[in-house]
Coordinates of C-alpha atoms in Angstrom, one line a residue:
Chain A
X1431 CA -70.7 23.9 -49.4
X1432 CA -68.4 23.2 -46.5
X1433 CA -70.5 20.7 -45.2
X1434 CA -71.3 18.5 -49.0
X1435 CA -67.2 18.9 -48.7
X1436 CA -67.6 16.8 -45.5
X1437 CA -70.5 14.8 -46.3
X1438 CA -68.0 13.7 -49.3
X1439 CA -65.2 12.7 -47.3
X1440 CA -67.3 10.8 -44.3
X1441 CA -68.7 8.7 -47.8
X1442 CA -64.9 8.2 -49.2
X1443 CA -63.9 6.9 -46.1
X1444 CA -67.0 4.4 -45.4
X1445 CA -66.1 2.9 -48.7
X1446 CA -62.4 3.2 -47.9
X1447 CA -63.4 1.1 -44.5
X1448 CA -66.1 -1.3 -46.3
X1449 CA -63.0 -2.0 -48.8
X1450 CA -60.9 -3.3 -46.5
X1451 CA -63.1 -5.2 -43.8
X1452 CA -64.5 -7.1 -47.3
X1453 CA -59.9 -7.6 -47.9
X1454 CA -60.2 -9.2 -45.0
X1455 CA -63.3 -11.6 -44.9
X1456 CA -62.2 -12.1 -48.6
X1457 CA -58.7 -13.4 -47.2
X1458 CA -60.3 -15.1 -44.6
X1459 CA -62.6 -16.9 -47.2
X1460 CA -59.1 -17.8 -49.5
X1461 CA -57.0 -19.1 -47.4
X1462 CA -59.9 -21.2 -46.0
X1463 CA -60.2 -22.7 -49.0
X1464 CA -56.5 -23.2 -49.4
X1465 CA -56.6 -24.9 -46.5
X1466 CA -59.2 -27.0 -46.9
X1467 CA -60.8 -26.0 -43.9
X1468 CA -63.8 -24.1 -44.6
X1469 CA -66.2 -23.0 -41.8
X1470 CA -67.5 -26.5 -39.4
X1471 CA -69.5 -26.3 -36.0
X1472 CA -69.9 -30.0 -36.2
X1473 CA -67.5 -30.6 -33.2
X1474 CA -69.4 -28.6 -31.0
X1475 CA -71.7 -31.5 -30.7
X1476 CA -69.4 -34.5 -30.3
X1477 CA -68.1 -34.8 -26.4
X1478 CA -65.7 -32.5 -24.8
X1479 CA -63.7 -35.4 -23.7
X1480 CA -61.8 -33.2 -20.8
X1481 CA -63.0 -32.7 -17.3
X1482 CA -63.6 -29.1 -15.8
X1483 CA -62.5 -28.2 -12.3
X1484 CA -66.0 -26.3 -11.6
X1485 CA -69.3 -25.8 -12.7
X1486 CA -72.9 -24.9 -11.0
X1487 CA -75.0 -26.9 -13.9
X1488 CA -73.6 -31.0 -13.5
X1489 CA -70.8 -31.7 -16.3
X1490 CA -68.8 -34.6 -17.2
X1491 CA -65.8 -35.3 -19.8
X1492 CA -68.7 -37.3 -22.2
X1493 CA -71.0 -34.6 -22.2
X1494 CA -71.2 -32.5 -25.5
X1495 CA -67.9 -29.6 -26.0
X1496 CA -71.4 -26.8 -26.7
X1497 CA -71.9 -27.9 -23.2
X1498 CA -68.8 -27.4 -22.0
X1499 CA -68.3 -24.1 -23.4
X1500 CA -72.0 -23.1 -21.5
X1501 CA -71.3 -24.0 -18.5
X1502 CA -67.9 -22.3 -18.5
X1503 CA -69.5 -19.4 -19.9
X1504 CA -71.9 -19.4 -16.8
X1505 CA -68.6 -19.0 -15.1
X1506 CA -67.5 -16.7 -16.1
X1507 CA -70.7 -15.1 -14.9
X1508 CA -70.7 -15.8 -12.3
X1509 CA -67.3 -14.5 -11.4
X1510 CA -68.1 -11.1 -13.4
X1511 CA -71.6 -11.1 -11.2
X1512 CA -69.4 -11.5 -8.1
X1513 CA -67.2 -9.0 -8.7
X1514 CA -69.2 -6.3 -10.0
X1515 CA -71.3 -6.7 -6.7
X1516 CA -67.6 -6.5 -5.4
X1517 CA -66.4 -3.8 -6.9
X1518 CA -69.1 -1.4 -6.3
X1519 CA -69.2 -1.8 -2.7
X1520 CA -65.5 -1.1 -2.2
X1521 CA -65.3 1.4 -5.4
X1522 CA -68.1 3.1 -3.9
X1523 CA -67.0 3.3 -0.3
X1524 CA -63.1 4.9 -1.6
X1525 CA -64.9 7.1 -3.4
X1526 CA -66.3 9.0 -1.4
X1527 CA -63.8 7.7 1.8
X1528 CA -61.9 10.2 -0.6
X1529 CA -64.0 13.2 0.4
X1530 CA -64.7 12.5 3.7
X1531 CA -63.9 14.6 6.8
X1532 CA -61.2 12.0 8.4
X1533 CA -58.0 11.6 7.4
X1534 CA -57.1 8.8 8.1
X1535 CA -59.4 7.1 5.5
X1536 CA -59.4 9.6 3.5
X1537 CA -55.5 8.8 2.9
X1538 CA -55.7 5.2 3.6
X1539 CA -58.7 5.5 0.2
X1540 CA -55.8 7.2 -1.4
X1541 CA -53.5 5.4 -1.3
X1542 CA -55.7 2.1 -2.1
X1543 CA -56.3 3.8 -5.8
X1544 CA -52.8 5.0 -6.0
X1545 CA -50.8 1.9 -5.1
X1546 CA -53.5 -0.4 -7.0
X1547 CA -54.0 1.7 -10.3
X1548 CA -50.3 2.1 -10.4
X1549 CA -49.6 -2.5 -10.9
X1550 CA -51.1 -4.3 -14.2
X1551 CA -54.3 -6.2 -13.7
X1552 CA -52.6 -9.7 -14.3
X1553 CA -49.5 -8.7 -11.9
X1554 CA -52.2 -8.8 -9.3
X1555 CA -54.4 -11.9 -10.2
X1556 CA -51.1 -14.0 -10.2
X1557 CA -50.2 -12.2 -6.5
X1558 CA -53.6 -12.8 -5.2
X1559 CA -53.7 -17.1 -6.5
X1560 CA -50.1 -17.5 -5.7
X1561 CA -49.5 -15.2 -2.8
X1562 CA -52.4 -15.1 -0.8
X1563 CA -54.3 -17.7 -1.5
X1564 CA -52.2 -20.5 -2.4
X1565 CA -49.9 -19.4 0.6
X1566 CA -52.4 -20.3 3.2
X1567 CA -52.2 -23.3 4.7
X1568 CA -53.5 -26.4 3.8
X1569 CA -55.6 -27.4 6.8
X1570 CA -58.5 -24.1 7.1
X1571 CA -58.0 -22.3 9.7
X1572 CA -61.1 -19.9 11.0
X1573 CA -60.1 -16.6 11.4
X1574 CA -63.4 -15.2 12.6
X1575 CA -65.6 -18.4 14.3
X1576 CA -67.3 -20.5 12.0
X1577 CA -68.3 -17.3 9.4
X1578 CA -64.8 -18.0 7.3
X1579 CA -62.7 -21.2 7.1
X1580 CA -59.4 -20.2 4.7
X1581 CA -57.0 -23.0 3.3
X1582 CA -55.1 -23.5 -0.4
X1583 CA -57.4 -26.3 -0.9
X1584 CA -60.8 -23.9 -0.6
X1585 CA -62.4 -20.7 1.0
X1586 CA -65.7 -21.1 3.0
X1587 CA -68.1 -17.9 3.5
X1588 CA -70.9 -18.9 5.7
X1589 CA -71.6 -23.0 4.8
X1590 CA -70.3 -21.6 0.6
X1591 CA -67.3 -23.4 -0.7
X1592 CA -65.7 -21.3 -2.6
X1593 CA -62.5 -22.5 -4.9
X1594 CA -59.5 -21.1 -4.3
X1595 CA -59.6 -19.8 -8.2
X1596 CA -62.6 -18.6 -7.9
X1597 CA -61.8 -16.2 -5.1
X1598 CA -58.4 -15.1 -6.5
X1599 CA -60.2 -14.0 -10.3
X1600 CA -62.9 -12.7 -7.6
X1601 CA -60.4 -10.3 -5.2
X1602 CA -58.4 -9.5 -7.9
X1603 CA -60.6 -8.5 -10.3
X1604 CA -63.0 -7.0 -7.8
X1605 CA -59.8 -5.0 -5.9
X1606 CA -58.4 -3.3 -9.5
X1607 CA -62.0 -2.4 -10.8
X1608 CA -63.2 -1.1 -7.3
X1609 CA -60.4 1.5 -7.6
X1610 CA -61.3 3.1 -10.7
X1611 CA -64.5 3.1 -9.9
X1612 CA -63.1 4.5 -6.8
X1613 CA -62.5 7.6 -8.7
X1614 CA -65.6 7.7 -11.1
X1615 CA -67.0 8.1 -7.9
X1616 CA -64.8 11.1 -6.3
X1617 CA -65.2 12.9 -9.7
X1618 CA -68.9 12.7 -9.9
X1619 CA -68.8 14.0 -5.9
X1620 CA -66.9 16.6 -7.2
X1621 CA -69.3 18.0 -9.6
X1622 CA -72.2 18.2 -6.9
X1623 CA -71.9 22.2 -5.7
X1624 CA -69.3 22.5 -2.5
X1625 CA -72.9 24.4 -1.4
X1626 CA -74.7 21.5 -1.5
X1627 CA -71.8 19.3 1.2
X1628 CA -71.7 23.1 3.6
X1629 CA -76.0 23.0 3.4
X1630 CA -76.5 19.5 4.6
X1631 CA -73.2 19.8 7.4
X1632 CA -74.6 23.1 8.1
X1633 CA -78.3 21.1 8.9
X1634 CA -76.8 19.1 11.6
X1635 CA -77.4 15.5 8.9
X1636 CA -74.5 13.2 9.5
X1637 CA -71.8 12.8 6.9
X1638 CA -73.0 9.0 5.9
X1639 CA -76.8 10.8 6.0
X1640 CA -76.0 13.7 4.0
X1641 CA -73.8 11.7 1.0
X1642 CA -76.3 9.4 1.0
X1643 CA -79.8 11.7 0.8
X1644 CA -78.4 14.4 -1.1
X1645 CA -74.9 14.5 -2.6
X1646 CA -74.5 10.7 -4.3
X1647 CA -78.5 11.3 -6.2
X1648 CA -77.3 14.5 -7.7
X1649 CA -73.8 12.6 -8.9
X1650 CA -75.0 10.0 -10.1
X1651 CA -75.8 10.5 -13.0
X1652 CA -72.1 11.5 -13.5
X1653 CA -71.0 8.7 -12.2
X1654 CA -73.4 6.2 -14.2
X1655 CA -72.0 6.5 -17.8
X1656 CA -68.0 6.1 -16.8
X1657 CA -69.3 3.5 -14.2
X1658 CA -70.9 0.9 -17.1
X1659 CA -67.6 1.5 -19.1
X1660 CA -65.6 0.2 -16.0
X1661 CA -68.1 -2.5 -15.6
X1662 CA -67.9 -3.6 -18.9
X1663 CA -63.9 -3.6 -18.9
X1664 CA -64.1 -6.2 -15.7
X1665 CA -66.3 -8.3 -17.4
X1666 CA -63.3 -8.1 -20.1
X1667 CA -60.7 -8.3 -17.8
X1668 CA -62.1 -11.8 -16.8
X1669 CA -60.5 -13.6 -19.5
X1670 CA -57.7 -13.2 -17.4
X1671 CA -58.6 -16.2 -15.4
X1672 CA -56.5 -18.3 -17.0
X1673 CA -53.5 -17.4 -15.6
X1674 CA -54.6 -18.3 -12.4
X1675 CA -56.3 -22.0 -13.3
X1676 CA -60.0 -20.6 -13.2
X1677 CA -62.3 -22.2 -15.9
X1678 CA -63.8 -19.6 -17.3
X1679 CA -65.1 -19.4 -21.1
X1680 CA -61.5 -18.4 -22.4
X1681 CA -60.2 -20.6 -20.9
X1682 CA -62.3 -23.9 -21.9
X1683 CA -62.7 -22.4 -25.4
X1684 CA -58.9 -22.3 -25.4
X1685 CA -59.0 -26.2 -24.6
X1686 CA -61.4 -26.9 -27.1
X1687 CA -59.9 -25.8 -29.6
X1688 CA -56.7 -26.7 -29.1
X1689 CA -58.9 -30.7 -29.0
X1690 CA -60.2 -29.5 -32.4
X1691 CA -58.1 -27.2 -34.5
X1692 CA -61.0 -25.2 -34.8
X1693 CA -59.4 -22.0 -34.2
X1694 CA -61.3 -19.7 -36.3
X1695 CA -64.8 -21.1 -34.9
X1696 CA -63.7 -20.8 -31.8
X1697 CA -62.7 -17.4 -31.5
X1698 CA -66.2 -16.5 -33.6
X1699 CA -67.9 -18.5 -30.4
X1700 CA -65.7 -16.6 -27.9
X1701 CA -66.2 -13.0 -30.2
X1702 CA -70.4 -13.6 -30.1
X1703 CA -70.6 -14.5 -26.2
X1704 CA -68.9 -11.5 -24.7
X1705 CA -70.7 -9.6 -27.6
X1706 CA -73.9 -10.9 -25.6
X1707 CA -71.8 -10.6 -22.0
X1708 CA -71.5 -7.1 -22.4
X1709 CA -74.6 -6.1 -24.5
X1710 CA -76.4 -7.8 -21.6
X1711 CA -74.4 -5.3 -18.8
X1712 CA -74.6 -2.3 -21.4
X1713 CA -78.1 -2.7 -21.7
X1714 CA -78.8 -3.5 -17.1
X1715 CA -77.0 0.2 -17.0
X1716 CA -79.3 2.1 -19.5
X1717 CA -81.8 0.6 -17.8
X1718 CA -80.5 1.7 -14.3
X1719 CA -79.5 5.4 -15.9
X1720 CA -83.0 5.8 -16.8
X1721 CA -84.3 5.1 -13.4
X1722 CA -81.5 7.3 -12.1
X1723 CA -81.6 10.2 -14.0
X1724 CA -84.1 12.8 -13.7
X1725 CA -86.4 13.4 -16.3
X1726 CA -85.8 17.3 -16.1
X1727 CA -81.8 16.6 -16.5
X1728 CA -82.3 14.3 -20.0
X1729 CA -80.8 15.6 -22.7
Chain B
X435 CA -63.7 19.9 -33.5
X436 CA -65.1 16.1 -32.7
X437 CA -65.6 15.8 -36.6
X438 CA -62.0 16.2 -36.7
X439 CA -61.3 13.7 -34.3
X440 CA -63.5 11.2 -35.1
X441 CA -61.8 11.8 -38.7
X442 CA -58.5 10.7 -37.4
X443 CA -59.4 7.9 -35.3
X444 CA -60.9 6.3 -38.5
X445 CA -57.8 7.2 -40.7
X446 CA -55.8 5.6 -37.8
X447 CA -58.1 2.8 -37.4
X448 CA -58.0 2.2 -41.7
X449 CA -54.2 2.3 -41.2
X450 CA -54.0 -0.3 -38.9
X451 CA -56.4 -2.5 -40.9
X452 CA -54.6 -1.8 -44.5
X453 CA -51.4 -3.1 -41.8
X454 CA -53.0 -6.3 -40.8
X455 CA -54.0 -7.3 -44.3
X456 CA -52.2 -9.7 -45.7
X457 CA -52.8 -10.9 -49.1
X458 CA -53.2 -14.6 -49.4
X459 CA -49.7 -16.0 -50.5
X460 CA -49.1 -17.7 -53.8
X461 CA -47.3 -21.2 -55.0
X462 CA -43.6 -20.4 -54.6
X463 CA -42.2 -22.2 -51.4
X464 CA -41.6 -21.4 -47.9
X465 CA -38.0 -22.6 -48.8
X466 CA -37.6 -19.8 -51.1
X467 CA -38.9 -17.0 -49.2
X468 CA -36.2 -18.1 -46.1
X469 CA -33.1 -17.7 -48.9
X470 CA -34.2 -14.7 -49.8
X471 CA -34.5 -13.6 -46.8
X472 CA -31.1 -15.0 -45.0
X473 CA -32.7 -15.9 -41.9
X474 CA -34.7 -18.7 -40.9
X475 CA -38.2 -17.9 -38.3
X476 CA -38.0 -20.6 -35.5
X477 CA -41.0 -21.0 -33.4
X478 CA -39.5 -21.9 -30.4
X479 CA -40.7 -22.6 -26.3
X480 CA -37.9 -20.8 -24.6
X481 CA -39.0 -22.4 -21.1
X482 CA -37.5 -25.6 -21.5
X483 CA -34.4 -26.5 -20.1
X484 CA -32.6 -29.5 -22.3
X485 CA -35.2 -28.6 -25.4
X486 CA -34.7 -24.7 -25.4
X487 CA -34.3 -22.5 -22.7
X488 CA -33.0 -18.7 -22.7
X489 CA -29.3 -18.3 -21.3
X490 CA -27.5 -15.8 -18.9
X491 CA -26.6 -14.1 -22.2
X492 CA -29.7 -13.7 -23.6
X493 CA -29.6 -17.0 -26.6
X494 CA -31.3 -19.7 -26.3
X495 CA -30.2 -23.0 -25.8
X496 CA -31.4 -26.5 -26.8
X497 CA -32.5 -29.9 -28.6
X498 CA -35.4 -28.0 -29.8
X499 CA -32.9 -25.2 -30.9
X500 CA -30.2 -26.8 -32.2
X501 CA -32.9 -28.5 -34.9
X502 CA -33.6 -24.6 -36.1
X503 CA -29.8 -24.2 -36.3
X504 CA -29.3 -27.4 -38.7
X505 CA -32.5 -26.5 -40.1
X506 CA -30.9 -22.7 -40.9
X507 CA -27.7 -23.9 -42.0
X508 CA -29.0 -26.2 -44.5
X509 CA -31.8 -24.1 -45.7
X510 CA -29.7 -20.6 -45.6
X511 CA -26.4 -21.7 -45.4
X512 CA -25.5 -20.2 -41.8
X513 CA -27.1 -21.7 -38.7
X514 CA -26.2 -18.6 -36.6
X515 CA -29.1 -17.1 -39.0
X516 CA -32.4 -18.0 -36.6
X517 CA -35.2 -15.6 -35.9
X518 CA -36.1 -17.0 -32.5
X519 CA -39.5 -16.9 -31.9
X520 CA -40.9 -18.4 -28.0
X521 CA -44.2 -19.3 -27.6
X522 CA -46.7 -20.9 -25.3
X523 CA -48.7 -24.1 -26.3
X524 CA -51.3 -22.3 -27.1
X525 CA -49.8 -19.7 -29.4
X526 CA -47.3 -22.1 -31.7
X527 CA -50.5 -23.1 -34.4
X528 CA -51.8 -19.4 -35.2
X529 CA -48.1 -18.2 -35.0
X530 CA -47.1 -21.1 -38.0
X531 CA -50.4 -21.0 -39.4
X532 CA -50.5 -16.6 -40.2
X533 CA -46.5 -17.3 -41.5
X534 CA -45.5 -15.4 -38.9
X535 CA -42.6 -18.1 -38.7
X536 CA -41.6 -20.8 -41.2
X537 CA -41.2 -23.6 -38.8
X538 CA -41.6 -24.8 -35.1
X539 CA -39.3 -26.6 -33.2
X540 CA -41.0 -26.8 -30.0
X541 CA -41.5 -29.7 -28.0
X542 CA -44.5 -30.6 -30.1
X543 CA -46.5 -34.3 -30.4
X544 CA -46.9 -35.5 -33.6
X545 CA -50.4 -37.3 -33.9
X546 CA -53.7 -37.3 -36.0
X547 CA -55.4 -34.3 -35.4
X548 CA -52.6 -32.2 -35.7
X549 CA -51.0 -34.1 -39.6
X550 CA -54.7 -33.9 -41.2
X551 CA -55.6 -31.0 -43.3
X552 CA -59.0 -31.5 -41.3
X553 CA -57.5 -30.5 -38.4
X554 CA -53.8 -28.4 -38.1
X555 CA -53.1 -29.1 -41.0
X556 CA -49.3 -28.9 -40.3
X557 CA -46.2 -31.1 -41.8
X558 CA -44.4 -33.5 -39.8
X559 CA -40.9 -34.0 -40.1
X560 CA -39.6 -36.5 -38.6
X561 CA -39.8 -37.8 -34.4
X562 CA -36.8 -36.1 -32.4
X563 CA -37.9 -37.0 -29.5
X564 CA -39.7 -39.9 -28.6
X565 CA -41.9 -39.0 -25.3
X566 CA -44.5 -40.2 -23.0
X567 CA -46.7 -38.0 -20.5
X568 CA -46.1 -38.8 -16.6
X569 CA -47.7 -37.3 -13.5
X570 CA -45.2 -36.2 -10.8
X571 CA -45.8 -36.3 -7.4
X572 CA -44.3 -35.1 -3.9
X573 CA -42.4 -38.4 -2.7
X574 CA -43.6 -37.8 1.3
X575 CA -47.7 -38.1 -0.5
X576 CA -47.4 -41.9 -0.3
X577 CA -48.9 -41.4 -3.5
X578 CA -47.9 -44.6 -6.3
X579 CA -50.1 -44.6 -8.7
X580 CA -53.0 -43.3 -10.8
X581 CA -56.0 -44.7 -9.4
X582 CA -54.1 -42.7 -5.8
X583 CA -54.8 -40.1 -7.4
X584 CA -58.7 -40.6 -6.8
X585 CA -60.8 -37.6 -6.5
X586 CA -58.1 -35.2 -5.9
X587 CA -56.7 -32.4 -8.3
X588 CA -54.3 -32.2 -11.0
X589 CA -52.1 -29.4 -12.1
X590 CA -52.2 -29.3 -16.2
X591 CA -51.2 -26.6 -18.6
X592 CA -53.7 -25.6 -21.5
X593 CA -53.1 -26.0 -25.5
X594 CA -51.4 -28.9 -25.2
X595 CA -52.5 -32.9 -26.0
X596 CA -51.6 -33.2 -22.3
X597 CA -55.2 -32.3 -20.8
X598 CA -56.8 -35.2 -23.3
X599 CA -54.8 -38.1 -22.3
X600 CA -55.4 -36.9 -18.5
X601 CA -58.4 -36.7 -19.0
X602 CA -58.5 -40.2 -21.0
X603 CA -56.3 -42.1 -18.6
X604 CA -58.6 -41.6 -15.1
X605 CA -61.9 -41.7 -17.6
X606 CA -61.4 -45.2 -18.3
X607 CA -60.4 -45.7 -14.9
X608 CA -63.4 -44.5 -13.9
X609 CA -61.8 -41.6 -11.8
X610 CA -63.1 -38.9 -10.9
X611 CA -60.3 -35.9 -10.5
X612 CA -59.8 -31.8 -11.1
X613 CA -57.9 -30.6 -13.6
X614 CA -56.3 -27.2 -12.5
X615 CA -55.3 -26.0 -15.6
X616 CA -53.5 -22.9 -16.2
X617 CA -51.9 -21.6 -19.3
X618 CA -48.6 -22.6 -19.0
X619 CA -45.4 -24.7 -17.4
X620 CA -44.4 -22.1 -15.4
X621 CA -47.7 -21.6 -13.4
X622 CA -47.9 -25.2 -13.2
X623 CA -45.1 -25.3 -11.6
X624 CA -46.3 -23.2 -9.3
X625 CA -49.7 -24.2 -8.5
X626 CA -47.9 -27.6 -7.6
X627 CA -44.9 -26.5 -5.4
X628 CA -47.8 -24.2 -3.5
X629 CA -49.2 -27.0 -2.9
X630 CA -53.0 -26.2 -4.9
X631 CA -51.7 -29.8 -6.0
X632 CA -51.6 -33.2 -5.3
X633 CA -49.6 -34.2 -8.9
X634 CA -48.8 -32.2 -12.3
X635 CA -48.9 -34.0 -15.9
X636 CA -47.1 -32.6 -18.6
X637 CA -44.6 -34.8 -20.7
X638 CA -41.5 -37.0 -18.7
X639 CA -39.4 -35.0 -20.5
X640 CA -40.4 -31.5 -19.4
X641 CA -41.6 -33.3 -16.0
X642 CA -37.7 -34.1 -15.7
X643 CA -36.3 -30.6 -16.5
X644 CA -38.7 -28.4 -14.3
X645 CA -38.0 -30.9 -11.6
X646 CA -34.0 -30.3 -12.6
X647 CA -34.9 -26.3 -11.2
X648 CA -36.6 -26.9 -7.9
X649 CA -35.4 -25.9 -4.5
X650 CA -34.9 -30.3 -3.5
X651 CA -35.6 -32.3 -7.2
X652 CA -35.0 -35.3 -5.2
X653 CA -37.9 -34.5 -2.5
X654 CA -40.3 -35.2 -6.1
X655 CA -40.6 -38.7 -8.3
X656 CA -42.4 -39.2 -11.5
X657 CA -44.8 -42.2 -11.4
X658 CA -43.9 -45.4 -13.4
X659 CA -47.4 -44.9 -15.0
X660 CA -46.5 -43.2 -19.1
X661 CA -50.5 -41.9 -19.8
X662 CA -49.8 -41.5 -23.5
X663 CA -47.5 -42.3 -26.3
X664 CA -45.8 -38.4 -27.5
X665 CA -43.5 -38.7 -30.1
X666 CA -42.2 -35.2 -30.1
X667 CA -41.3 -33.7 -33.6
X668 CA -40.5 -30.5 -35.9
X669 CA -43.3 -28.9 -38.0
X670 CA -44.1 -26.8 -40.9
X671 CA -47.0 -25.2 -42.0
X672 CA -49.0 -27.8 -44.3
X673 CA -49.1 -28.2 -48.8
X674 CA -45.3 -26.8 -48.9
X675 CA -44.1 -29.9 -50.0
X676 CA -40.4 -28.6 -50.2
X677 CA -40.2 -27.3 -47.6
X678 CA -41.1 -30.1 -45.6
X679 CA -39.2 -32.6 -47.6
X680 CA -36.1 -30.1 -46.8
X681 CA -36.9 -30.7 -43.3
X682 CA -37.2 -34.0 -43.0
X683 CA -33.9 -34.9 -44.6
X684 CA -32.2 -32.3 -42.3
X685 CA -33.4 -34.8 -39.7
X686 CA -32.8 -37.8 -41.5
X687 CA -29.3 -36.9 -42.4
X688 CA -28.6 -36.2 -38.3
X689 CA -29.9 -39.6 -37.9
X690 CA -27.8 -41.0 -40.8
X691 CA -24.6 -38.8 -39.5
X692 CA -24.8 -40.8 -36.5
X693 CA -24.9 -44.2 -37.6
X694 CA -22.2 -43.2 -40.2
X695 CA -20.1 -42.2 -37.4
X696 CA -19.4 -38.6 -38.8
X697 CA -19.0 -36.6 -36.0
X698 CA -19.1 -32.2 -36.2
X699 CA -15.1 -33.2 -35.0
X700 CA -14.6 -35.7 -38.3
X701 CA -16.7 -34.2 -40.7
X702 CA -14.2 -32.3 -42.4
X703 CA -12.1 -35.4 -41.8
X704 CA -14.6 -37.6 -43.4
X705 CA -15.1 -34.9 -46.5
X706 CA -11.4 -35.3 -47.5
X707 CA -11.3 -38.6 -47.9
X708 CA -14.3 -39.4 -49.7
X709 CA -13.2 -36.2 -51.6
X710 CA -9.8 -38.9 -52.2
X711 CA -11.3 -42.3 -52.7
X712 CA -14.5 -42.5 -55.1
X713 CA -14.6 -46.2 -53.9
X714 CA -16.7 -44.8 -50.7
X715 CA -19.8 -44.0 -52.9
X716 CA -22.2 -43.7 -49.6
X717 CA -20.4 -41.4 -47.5
X718 CA -19.9 -39.3 -51.3
X719 CA -23.2 -39.4 -52.0
X720 CA -24.9 -39.0 -48.9
X721 CA -22.2 -35.8 -48.0
X722 CA -22.6 -34.4 -51.6
X723 CA -18.8 -35.5 -53.5
X724 CA -21.1 -37.1 -55.8
X725 CA -25.1 -37.2 -57.2
X726 CA -27.1 -34.6 -57.1
X727 CA -29.2 -35.5 -53.7
X728 CA -29.4 -32.2 -52.4
X729 CA -30.4 -30.6 -55.4
X730 CA -33.0 -32.7 -56.0
X731 CA -34.9 -30.8 -52.6
X732 CA -33.8 -27.4 -53.5
X733 CA -30.9 -27.2 -51.6
X734 CA -27.4 -27.0 -51.9
X735 CA -25.6 -30.6 -52.7
X736 CA -23.4 -30.5 -49.8
X737 CA -26.5 -29.7 -47.6
X738 CA -25.5 -32.2 -45.0
X739 CA -21.9 -30.8 -44.9
X740 CA -23.1 -27.7 -43.5
X741 CA -25.4 -29.4 -41.2
X742 CA -23.2 -31.6 -39.6
X743 CA -20.8 -28.5 -39.0
X744 CA -23.1 -26.5 -37.4
X745 CA -24.7 -29.1 -34.6
X746 CA -22.4 -32.5 -34.9
X747 CA -25.4 -35.7 -35.8
X748 CA -28.4 -36.8 -33.7
X749 CA -26.2 -38.7 -31.3
X750 CA -23.9 -35.4 -30.6
X751 CA -27.5 -32.9 -30.0
X752 CA -28.8 -35.8 -27.1
X753 CA -26.2 -35.7 -25.2
X754 CA -25.4 -31.7 -25.7
X755 CA -28.3 -31.0 -23.9
X756 CA -29.9 -34.1 -22.2
X757 CA -27.1 -36.3 -21.7
X758 CA -25.7 -37.9 -18.8
X759 CA -23.3 -35.1 -18.1
X760 CA -25.5 -32.4 -18.7
X761 CA -28.1 -30.0 -16.8
X762 CA -31.3 -31.8 -16.9
X763 CA -29.9 -35.8 -17.7
X764 CA -33.0 -37.9 -20.0
X765 CA -31.4 -41.3 -20.3
X766 CA -32.1 -42.1 -23.8
X767 CA -33.9 -44.8 -24.1
X768 CA -36.4 -45.0 -27.6
X769 CA -34.3 -41.8 -28.1
X770 CA -31.5 -44.4 -29.0
X771 CA -30.1 -45.8 -33.1
X772 CA -31.9 -48.7 -34.1
X773 CA -29.0 -50.8 -34.0
X774 CA -28.5 -49.8 -30.2
X775 CA -32.5 -51.1 -28.8
X776 CA -34.4 -47.6 -30.1
X777 CA -36.3 -46.6 -32.6
X778 CA -33.9 -43.8 -33.7
X779 CA -34.2 -44.9 -37.9
X780 CA -33.8 -43.4 -41.2
X781 CA -34.7 -44.1 -44.7
X782 CA -31.2 -44.8 -47.3
X783 CA -29.7 -40.9 -49.3
X784 CA -30.3 -42.5 -52.5

């Protein structure tokens, strides 16, 4: 009897939700007809008419808007992929350091996590860009031999030239997400019984090796799900790049929307692009999850 | 337990969605809505000295703001009944289209795409400021023309025609350049001052007002090259004839008042004079003493008097915010009355 009632409730809710969605779609359709706009994607194939400050594929203002959007999507992808790697290294390092025997390391990691998590990401990005990177001298200087050259016109690492905009978004996203990942990792490590730590320490295995071979493999099943949601957050947060002048997908579709007046179509493309991007990340993490989690632990 | 939680979250989603769902507006003019509400919702920038800028006391001031007051004086009868909505350049058209604001008075360039129903579908009032896009560079940089900027980085704001003008100018000269695009003017200024770009570009009026806030304004100069025509005008969402007519004739009233020498200080005297002397037909029609010009627009018959009492005429508004004694002096140039050599003029009030 009870089961049946909850079923009815669910059915009613579904009907309500569908009706509301219907009203929204109908509103959109009615308003589009009223303003005589209608949906159209022809503008995608017209010349973009704006330059991009950076692009991995060849691009010129005379190329189509669709090409400009693709090039900028790759810019987004590039900064997201690099940030995920860097954030993971930072996060795992800091998370492990919080459970280290070395008190200095523990406190430094605690300070990092505590500080970074209290400050909004936008502020951090603005800080990294306008204060840290643009605060560099305009003539390149190389603090560590020829390894790195720094200036407010660009950053060179091992002969690879990065724009200051890319560098600021990369560092900002990585440092911010790294702090969140550190907490995820710490939580995962805490889920491993104390006895396991004591066991490898009593066998004389050093901290690094014990962490890698004994604790982390057992902690991973607890870490991975939360980790993938951090990756998804990172991808979504990358749209803040517009604040620091990086030509990512959001910034470029913003320009395209202004020039064509096609706001609804532009936002639809944005939505679908991010959906595709996040499904990609999610899929990758699920594969990883399947490999890492021991069959016996699966539910 | 989990089922109940999911129920609650579903319910809150429903509520949020129904709050967002606004049903399509009927055929009534927005003008009725404004007077019924007793308040005008005016979209401004809030960040451009001389046009709309937040004051120490929390109020807004500038030419665009005075226009909001003039519209409120005509539509509601009280220039103080304005709710200002500060908007970034990319936000403004969405805010207008969704009806969040009644009209936009925010340094907006009048062009075909924005006017046409296949573009932004807006209705523009007459141009209130004739501007042009320019470039600001450091005086000691040695840059004197567009050619000197070949291959250099140029800071530009988003959501404006600025990007396209910049590209048109450089592409037609066959010069490569690097646009560093930020979301709003403050960031453009910061990027430029921090040395990321060799030049920043915007409307010349905005460059002048931005430069007025620099530590050493005299170290920077606006290049002589003008990249575009930028006629700035207030606008409303398209298809509302009564509202756009009302806006059009409020702007023309400001211009006509300057032509007739009617000012904030003497408008009451002029009104009395017109009442006493039946031969002053032109002034009597203009101030609503005779005829029904205001009523034809669906406004009060003496809306012109309300407007001039509120803000003064066009020239007074200009001088208050952009005149030689203001904080952001911009020579009147094209924005003088037609009889003084400019392009500002109004059709007759008949």
